[in-house]
mmCIF file of C-alpha atoms in Angstrom:
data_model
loop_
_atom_site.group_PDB
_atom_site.id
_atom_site.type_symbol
_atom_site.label_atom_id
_atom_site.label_comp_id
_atom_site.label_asym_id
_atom_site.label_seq_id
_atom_site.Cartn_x
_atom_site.Cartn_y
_atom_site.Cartn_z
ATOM 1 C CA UNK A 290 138.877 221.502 -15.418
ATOM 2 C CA UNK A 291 140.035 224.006 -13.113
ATOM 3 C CA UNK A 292 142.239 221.975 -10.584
ATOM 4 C CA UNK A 293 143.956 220.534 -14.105
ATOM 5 C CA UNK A 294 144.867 223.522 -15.153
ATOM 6 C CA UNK A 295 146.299 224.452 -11.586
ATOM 7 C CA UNK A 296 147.912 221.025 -11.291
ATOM 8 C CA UNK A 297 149.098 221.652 -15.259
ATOM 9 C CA UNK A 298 150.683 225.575 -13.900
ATOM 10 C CA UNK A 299 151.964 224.266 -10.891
ATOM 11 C CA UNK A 300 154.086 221.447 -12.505
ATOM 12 C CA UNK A 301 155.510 223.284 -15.040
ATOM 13 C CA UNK A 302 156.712 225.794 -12.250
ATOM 14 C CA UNK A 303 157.748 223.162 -10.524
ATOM 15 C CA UNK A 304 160.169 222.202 -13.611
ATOM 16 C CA UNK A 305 161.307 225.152 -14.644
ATOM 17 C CA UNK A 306 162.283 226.036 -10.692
ATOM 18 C CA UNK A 307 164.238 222.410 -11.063
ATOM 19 C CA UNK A 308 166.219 223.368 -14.164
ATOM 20 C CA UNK A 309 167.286 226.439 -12.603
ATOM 21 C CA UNK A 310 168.602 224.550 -9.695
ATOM 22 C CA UNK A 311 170.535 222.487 -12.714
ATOM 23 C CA UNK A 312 173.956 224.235 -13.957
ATOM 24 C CA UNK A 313 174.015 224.519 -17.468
ATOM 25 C CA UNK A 314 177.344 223.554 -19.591
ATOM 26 C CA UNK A 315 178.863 226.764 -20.186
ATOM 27 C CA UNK A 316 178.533 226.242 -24.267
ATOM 28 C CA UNK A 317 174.720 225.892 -23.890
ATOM 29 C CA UNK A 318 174.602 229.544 -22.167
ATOM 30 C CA UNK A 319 176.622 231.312 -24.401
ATOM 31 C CA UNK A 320 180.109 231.221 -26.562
ATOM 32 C CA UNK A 321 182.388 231.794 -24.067
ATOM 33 C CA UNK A 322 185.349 232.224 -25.929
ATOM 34 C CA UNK A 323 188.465 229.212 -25.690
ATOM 35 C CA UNK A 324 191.362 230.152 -23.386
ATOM 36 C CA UNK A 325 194.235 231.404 -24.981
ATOM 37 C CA UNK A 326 197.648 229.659 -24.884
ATOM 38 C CA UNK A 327 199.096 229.926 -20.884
ATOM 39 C CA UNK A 328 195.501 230.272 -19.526
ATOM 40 C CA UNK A 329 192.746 228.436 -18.382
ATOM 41 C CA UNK A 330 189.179 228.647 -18.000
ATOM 42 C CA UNK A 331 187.530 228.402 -14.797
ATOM 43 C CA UNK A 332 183.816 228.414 -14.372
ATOM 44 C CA UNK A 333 182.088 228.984 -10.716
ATOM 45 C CA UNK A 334 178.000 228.131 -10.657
ATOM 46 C CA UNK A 335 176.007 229.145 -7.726
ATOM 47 C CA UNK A 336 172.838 227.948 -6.335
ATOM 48 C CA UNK A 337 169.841 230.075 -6.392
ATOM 49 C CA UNK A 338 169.176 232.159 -3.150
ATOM 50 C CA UNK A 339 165.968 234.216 -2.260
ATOM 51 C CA UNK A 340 167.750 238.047 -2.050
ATOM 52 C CA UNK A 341 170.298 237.108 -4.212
ATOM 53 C CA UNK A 342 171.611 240.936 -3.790
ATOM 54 C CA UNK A 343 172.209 239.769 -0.403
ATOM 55 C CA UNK A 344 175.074 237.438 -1.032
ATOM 56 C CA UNK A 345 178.486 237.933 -3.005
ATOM 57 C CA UNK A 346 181.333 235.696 -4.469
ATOM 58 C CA UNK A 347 185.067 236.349 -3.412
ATOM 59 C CA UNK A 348 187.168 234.669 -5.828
ATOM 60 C CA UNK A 349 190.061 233.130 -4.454
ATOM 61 C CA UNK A 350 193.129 232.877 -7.265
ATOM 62 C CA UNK A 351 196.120 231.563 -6.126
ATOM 63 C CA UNK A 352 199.073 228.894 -6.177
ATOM 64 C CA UNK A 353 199.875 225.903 -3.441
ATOM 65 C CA UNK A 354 203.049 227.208 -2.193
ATOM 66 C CA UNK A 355 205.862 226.517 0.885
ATOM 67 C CA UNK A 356 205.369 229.207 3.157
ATOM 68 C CA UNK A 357 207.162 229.584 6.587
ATOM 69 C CA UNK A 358 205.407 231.871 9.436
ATOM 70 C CA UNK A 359 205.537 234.853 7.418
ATOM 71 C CA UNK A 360 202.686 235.955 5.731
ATOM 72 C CA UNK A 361 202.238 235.463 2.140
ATOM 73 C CA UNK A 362 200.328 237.042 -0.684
ATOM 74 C CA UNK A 363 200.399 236.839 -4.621
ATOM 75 C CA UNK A 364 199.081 240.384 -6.205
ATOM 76 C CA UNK A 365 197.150 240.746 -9.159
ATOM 77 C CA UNK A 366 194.078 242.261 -10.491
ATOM 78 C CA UNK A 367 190.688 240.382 -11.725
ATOM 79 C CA UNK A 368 189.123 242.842 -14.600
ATOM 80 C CA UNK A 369 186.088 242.411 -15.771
ATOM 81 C CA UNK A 370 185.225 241.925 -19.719
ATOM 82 C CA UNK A 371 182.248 242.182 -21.590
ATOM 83 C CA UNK A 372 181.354 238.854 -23.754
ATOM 84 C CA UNK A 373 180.542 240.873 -27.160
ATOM 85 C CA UNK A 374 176.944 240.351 -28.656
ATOM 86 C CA UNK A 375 175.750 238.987 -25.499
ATOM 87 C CA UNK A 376 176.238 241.340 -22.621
ATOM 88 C CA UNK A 377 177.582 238.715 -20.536
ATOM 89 C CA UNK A 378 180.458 239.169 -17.895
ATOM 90 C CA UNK A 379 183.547 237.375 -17.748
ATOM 91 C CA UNK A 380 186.760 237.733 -15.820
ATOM 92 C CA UNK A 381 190.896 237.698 -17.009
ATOM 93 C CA UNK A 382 193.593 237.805 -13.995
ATOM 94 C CA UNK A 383 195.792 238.771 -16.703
ATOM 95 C CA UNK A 384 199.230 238.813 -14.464
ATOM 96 C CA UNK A 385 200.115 237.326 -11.433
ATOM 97 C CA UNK A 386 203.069 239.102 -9.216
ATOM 98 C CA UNK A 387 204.995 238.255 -6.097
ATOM 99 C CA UNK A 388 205.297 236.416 -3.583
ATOM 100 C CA UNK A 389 205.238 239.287 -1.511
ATOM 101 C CA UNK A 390 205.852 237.895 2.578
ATOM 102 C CA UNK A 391 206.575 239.830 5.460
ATOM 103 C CA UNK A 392 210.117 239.567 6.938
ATOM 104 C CA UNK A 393 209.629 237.760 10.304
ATOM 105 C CA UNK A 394 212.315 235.650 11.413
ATOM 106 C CA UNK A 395 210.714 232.161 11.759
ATOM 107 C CA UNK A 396 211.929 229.211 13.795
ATOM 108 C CA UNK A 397 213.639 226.254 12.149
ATOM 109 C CA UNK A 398 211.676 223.283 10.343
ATOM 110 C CA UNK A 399 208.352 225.590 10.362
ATOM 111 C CA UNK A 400 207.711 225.313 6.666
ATOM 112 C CA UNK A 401 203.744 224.012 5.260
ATOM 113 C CA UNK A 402 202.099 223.464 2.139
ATOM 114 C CA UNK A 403 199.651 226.820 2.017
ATOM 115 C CA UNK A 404 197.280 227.949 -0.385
ATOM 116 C CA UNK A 405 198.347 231.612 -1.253
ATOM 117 C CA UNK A 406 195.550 233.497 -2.353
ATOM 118 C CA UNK A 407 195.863 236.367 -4.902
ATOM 119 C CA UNK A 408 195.579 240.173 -3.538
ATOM 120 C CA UNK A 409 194.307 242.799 -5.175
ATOM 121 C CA UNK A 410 191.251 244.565 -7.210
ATOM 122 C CA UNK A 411 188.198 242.735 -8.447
ATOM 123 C CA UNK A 412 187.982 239.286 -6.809
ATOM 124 C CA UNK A 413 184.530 240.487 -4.885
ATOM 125 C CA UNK A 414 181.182 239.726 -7.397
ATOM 126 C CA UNK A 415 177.883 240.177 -8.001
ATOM 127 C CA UNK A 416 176.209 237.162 -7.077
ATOM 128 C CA UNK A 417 174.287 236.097 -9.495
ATOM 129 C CA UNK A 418 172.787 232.096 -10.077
ATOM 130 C CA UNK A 419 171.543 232.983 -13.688
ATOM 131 C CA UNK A 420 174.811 233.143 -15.008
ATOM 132 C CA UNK A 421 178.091 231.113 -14.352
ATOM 133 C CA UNK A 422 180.970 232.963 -13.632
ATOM 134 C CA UNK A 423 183.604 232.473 -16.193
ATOM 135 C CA UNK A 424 187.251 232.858 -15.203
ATOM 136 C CA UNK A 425 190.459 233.171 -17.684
ATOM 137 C CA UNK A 426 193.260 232.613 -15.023
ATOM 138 C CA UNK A 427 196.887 231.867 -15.952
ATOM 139 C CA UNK A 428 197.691 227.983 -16.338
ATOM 140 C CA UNK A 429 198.987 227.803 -12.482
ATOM 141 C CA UNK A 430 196.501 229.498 -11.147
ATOM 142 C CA UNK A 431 193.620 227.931 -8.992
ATOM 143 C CA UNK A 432 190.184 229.443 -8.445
ATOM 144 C CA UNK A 433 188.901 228.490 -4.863
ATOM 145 C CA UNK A 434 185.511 230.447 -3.775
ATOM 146 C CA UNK A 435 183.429 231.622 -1.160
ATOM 147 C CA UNK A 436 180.079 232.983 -0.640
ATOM 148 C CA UNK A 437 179.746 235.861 2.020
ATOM 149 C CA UNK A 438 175.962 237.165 2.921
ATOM 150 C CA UNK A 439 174.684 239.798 4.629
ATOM 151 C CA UNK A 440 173.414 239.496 8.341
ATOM 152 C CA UNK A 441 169.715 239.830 7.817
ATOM 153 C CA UNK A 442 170.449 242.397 12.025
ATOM 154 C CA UNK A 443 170.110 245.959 10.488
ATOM 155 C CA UNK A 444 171.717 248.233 13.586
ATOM 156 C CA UNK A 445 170.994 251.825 13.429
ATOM 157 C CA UNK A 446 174.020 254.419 13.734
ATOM 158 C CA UNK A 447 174.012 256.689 16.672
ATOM 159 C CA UNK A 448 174.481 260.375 16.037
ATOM 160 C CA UNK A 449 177.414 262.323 18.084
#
């Protein structure tokens, strides 16, 4: 009767580890509210990772655009709201400004398709695989990610 119980525990770890690993719709988690007329919703899940306060999430927001050898940038700031009732995070990139470029003089016939990312506060989050991350963007925005981790090397600082 013993080993049945431990078989009985171990299996329903085993599940409820497995429908972690599953993403959730984002209406079964919580009412995210509808995006408002010019916006778009954009919703990021990330896999679970042992240390989770090890790893982050840079948002990348930005537009496909022509670009030449200058460098390019779109600016903007991704604030953080609160989802009332629940506690829950979400993010608005309420306005998007520029291109800004810097004014190189660029050969002839040098122009490329280029994602441009958006520049600016608030695109670096918590990382966090309990909860999607729900983005309002505007309607011609697009929401590109990457995970960044920490380097498990600790050096020590000399003093001087």
């Amino acid at each position: 009767m013993g080993s049945l119980t431990f078989i009985t525990t171990v299996g329903l770890i085993v599940c409820g580890v497995s429908g972690v690993a599953h993403a959730a719709k984002l209406d079964e988690v919580a009412p995210f509210p509808k995006p408002e007329n010019g916006f778009i919703r954009q919703v990021i899940h990330v896999a679970p990772q042992p240390q989770e306060g090890n790893f982050q999430v840079e948002v990348l927001a930005g537009k496909t655009l022509t670009v030449d050898c200058n460098r390019q940038r779109l600016g903007g700031i991704l604030e953080e709201k609160n989802l009332e009732g629940w506690g829950y995070p979400f993010y608005r990139l309420e306005k998007v400004i520029g291109p800004m470029s810097t004014m190189m003089a660029c050969p002839d016939g040098q122009r490329k398709n280029e994602f441009v990312p958006v520049v600016g506060d608030g695109f670096m989050l918590r990382y966090n695989s309990k909860l999607p991350i729900v983005l309002y963007v505007p309607k011609d925005i697009e929401v590109r990610y990457r995970i960044w981790s920490a380097s498990s090397k600790v050096e020590k600082a000399v003093q001087e």
